[in-house]
Every structure is written in structure tokens, then in C-alpha cells.
Amino acid sequence: MTDAQTIANQYINVWNERDATKRKALLAQTWTADATYTDPLASVRGLDQIDALIAGVQQRFPDFSFALIGKVDGFGDNVRFSWGLGPKGVDAPVKGTDFAAIAGGKIRSITGFLDQVPQAA
């Protein structure tokens, strides 16, 4: 049985880690080497591509961070959680829900959905 809360916390920690060396170490500890990440804006495979995606999001939103929203849920090797991306202390302007498949206690794949995205002006 996968500890859903731990998986979700590790996931958020990776997305919030700004030091590239530390982030890569966290990825190796918490994701499988052949992990995949897919959402409406990206589809990548492997730790290097996932790391590059995270670095790109951090560069685009330098003052934003991720936080879990609501209850983390899971059964077997599946985890579901929602998150917000925004400045600390305010309601996040970007929100989503991710589904993780776990293998050997590590994230094997993420399928992400964007629940709230600000409209372009």
C-alpha cells in the first residue's frame, strides 16, 4: 500500500526545490528513472526531461510555489491530489489535480489536469 500523503508531499517538494542539484537528487529518490509526466501543456519522459520541465515552470513563475489543496487520496499504487500554484499567502491563481501511478514506492507516472487557469488578457 502506497502512503498517498507522503507521495504527494514529495511531489510538491520536488516542484518547489529551486536548487537544481537538490531537485535532481529528490527526483532520483522519489521518481522511477523512466517516469513520465503528462498534462495539457507538456508530455515528458525520464528524470532529465521532468527536471527541465520543472525548471521551466520555475523560471516562468519565479515568485510562485506549489501547495497541496484539500485531501490527498489513494488506493493500491494510485494517488490523487490537488494543488495550487501562486504567491504564498494568497489564493492560488493556478490549480490542478494530478493522478500518480506508483511503482516500488516511487512515482512512475503523473497525469495532470488543470482545474483553474487565469484567462489571458
CSV table of C-alpha atoms in Angstrom, one decimal:
chain,number,residue,atom,x,y,z
A,1,MET,CA,0.0,0.0,0.0
A,2,THR,CA,1.3,3.4,-1.0
A,3,ASP,CA,1.4,6.2,1.6
A,4,ALA,CA,-0.6,8.7,-0.5
A,5,GLN,CA,0.2,11.7,1.7
A,6,THR,CA,4.0,11.0,1.6
A,7,ILE,CA,3.9,10.7,-2.2
A,8,ALA,CA,2.0,14.0,-2.6
A,9,ASN,CA,4.3,15.8,-0.2
A,10,GLN,CA,7.4,14.5,-2.1
A,11,TYR,CA,5.9,15.6,-5.4
A,12,ILE,CA,5.3,19.1,-4.2
A,13,ASN,CA,8.8,19.3,-2.6
A,14,VAL,CA,10.4,18.4,-6.0
A,15,TRP,CA,8.3,21.1,-7.8
A,16,ASN,CA,9.3,23.7,-5.1
A,17,GLU,CA,13.0,22.9,-5.0
A,18,ARG,CA,14.9,25.7,-6.8
A,19,ASP,CA,18.4,24.3,-6.3
A,20,ALA,CA,19.0,22.2,-9.4
A,21,THR,CA,21.4,19.8,-7.8
A,22,LYS,CA,19.0,19.2,-4.8
A,23,ARG,CA,16.0,18.9,-7.2
A,24,LYS,CA,17.7,16.3,-9.3
A,25,ALA,CA,18.6,14.3,-6.1
A,26,LEU,CA,15.0,14.5,-4.9
A,27,LEU,CA,13.7,13.3,-8.4
A,28,ALA,CA,16.1,10.3,-8.2
A,29,GLN,CA,14.9,9.5,-4.7
A,30,THR,CA,11.1,9.8,-5.4
A,31,TRP,CA,10.5,9.1,-9.2
A,32,THR,CA,11.4,6.0,-11.2
A,33,ALA,CA,14.2,6.5,-13.8
A,34,ASP,CA,11.7,6.0,-16.7
A,35,ALA,CA,8.9,8.1,-15.2
A,36,THR,CA,6.5,10.1,-17.3
A,37,TYR,CA,4.7,13.3,-16.8
A,38,THR,CA,1.7,14.4,-18.9
A,39,ASP,CA,-0.6,17.3,-18.7
A,40,PRO,CA,-2.4,19.5,-21.2
A,41,LEU,CA,0.7,21.6,-21.8
A,42,ALA,CA,3.5,19.0,-21.7
A,43,SER,CA,4.4,15.4,-22.1
A,44,VAL,CA,7.9,14.3,-21.0
A,45,ARG,CA,9.7,11.1,-20.1
A,46,GLY,CA,12.7,10.4,-17.8
A,47,LEU,CA,14.2,12.4,-15.0
A,48,ASP,CA,16.1,14.8,-17.1
A,49,GLN,CA,13.1,15.9,-19.1
A,50,ILE,CA,10.9,16.1,-16.0
A,51,ASP,CA,13.7,18.2,-14.3
A,52,ALA,CA,13.8,20.5,-17.3
A,53,LEU,CA,10.0,20.9,-17.3
A,54,ILE,CA,10.1,21.9,-13.6
A,55,ALA,CA,13.0,24.3,-14.1
A,56,GLY,CA,11.0,25.9,-17.0
A,57,VAL,CA,7.9,26.4,-14.8
A,58,GLN,CA,10.0,27.9,-12.0
A,59,GLN,CA,11.6,30.3,-14.5
A,60,ARG,CA,8.3,31.4,-15.9
A,61,PHE,CA,6.8,31.8,-12.4
A,62,PRO,CA,9.7,32.9,-10.2
A,63,ASP,CA,7.6,34.1,-7.3
A,64,PHE,CA,5.1,31.2,-7.2
A,65,SER,CA,5.2,28.0,-5.3
A,66,PHE,CA,3.1,24.8,-5.2
A,67,ALA,CA,1.0,23.8,-2.2
A,68,LEU,CA,-1.4,20.9,-1.7
A,69,ILE,CA,-5.1,21.7,-1.6
A,70,GLY,CA,-7.6,19.5,0.2
A,71,LYS,CA,-7.3,15.8,1.0
A,72,VAL,CA,-4.8,13.5,-0.7
A,73,ASP,CA,-6.5,10.2,-1.7
A,74,GLY,CA,-5.1,6.9,-2.8
A,75,PHE,CA,-5.5,3.2,-3.0
A,76,GLY,CA,-3.1,0.5,-4.1
A,77,ASP,CA,-0.5,2.1,-6.2
A,78,ASN,CA,-2.6,5.1,-7.2
A,79,VAL,CA,-2.6,8.6,-5.7
A,80,ARG,CA,-4.8,11.6,-6.4
A,81,PHE,CA,-4.2,15.1,-5.1
A,82,SER,CA,-5.0,18.7,-5.9
A,83,TRP,CA,-2.5,21.6,-5.8
A,84,GLY,CA,-2.3,25.3,-6.2
A,85,LEU,CA,0.4,27.4,-7.8
A,86,GLY,CA,0.8,31.0,-6.8
A,87,PRO,CA,2.4,33.5,-4.4
A,88,LYS,CA,2.5,32.4,-0.8
A,89,GLY,CA,-0.3,33.8,1.4
A,90,VAL,CA,-2.9,34.3,-1.4
A,91,ASP,CA,-5.5,32.1,-3.2
A,92,ALA,CA,-3.5,30.4,-6.0
A,93,PRO,CA,-4.5,31.6,-9.4
A,94,VAL,CA,-3.5,28.2,-11.0
A,95,LYS,CA,-5.0,25.0,-9.6
A,96,GLY,CA,-4.8,21.4,-10.8
A,97,THR,CA,-5.4,17.8,-9.9
A,98,ASP,CA,-2.8,15.1,-10.5
A,99,PHE,CA,-3.0,11.3,-10.7
A,100,ALA,CA,0.1,9.4,-9.8
A,101,ALA,CA,0.9,5.8,-10.5
A,102,ILE,CA,3.4,4.3,-8.1
A,103,ALA,CA,6.0,1.5,-8.6
A,104,GLY,CA,8.2,0.4,-5.8
A,105,GLY,CA,7.3,3.4,-3.6
A,106,LYS,CA,8.3,5.9,-6.4
A,107,ILE,CA,6.3,7.9,-8.9
A,108,ARG,CA,6.1,6.0,-12.2
A,109,SER,CA,3.8,8.4,-14.0
A,110,ILE,CA,1.8,11.6,-13.4
A,111,THR,CA,-1.3,12.5,-15.4
A,112,GLY,CA,-2.2,16.1,-14.6
A,113,PHE,CA,-5.3,18.2,-15.2
A,114,LEU,CA,-5.5,22.0,-15.0
A,115,ASP,CA,-8.6,22.9,-13.0
A,116,GLN,CA,-8.2,26.7,-12.9
A,117,VAL,CA,-6.0,28.8,-15.2
A,118,PRO,CA,-6.3,32.6,-15.4
A,119,GLN,CA,-7.7,33.9,-18.7
A,120,ALA,CA,-5.2,35.7,-20.9
A,121,ALA,CA,-5.8,39.4,-21.3
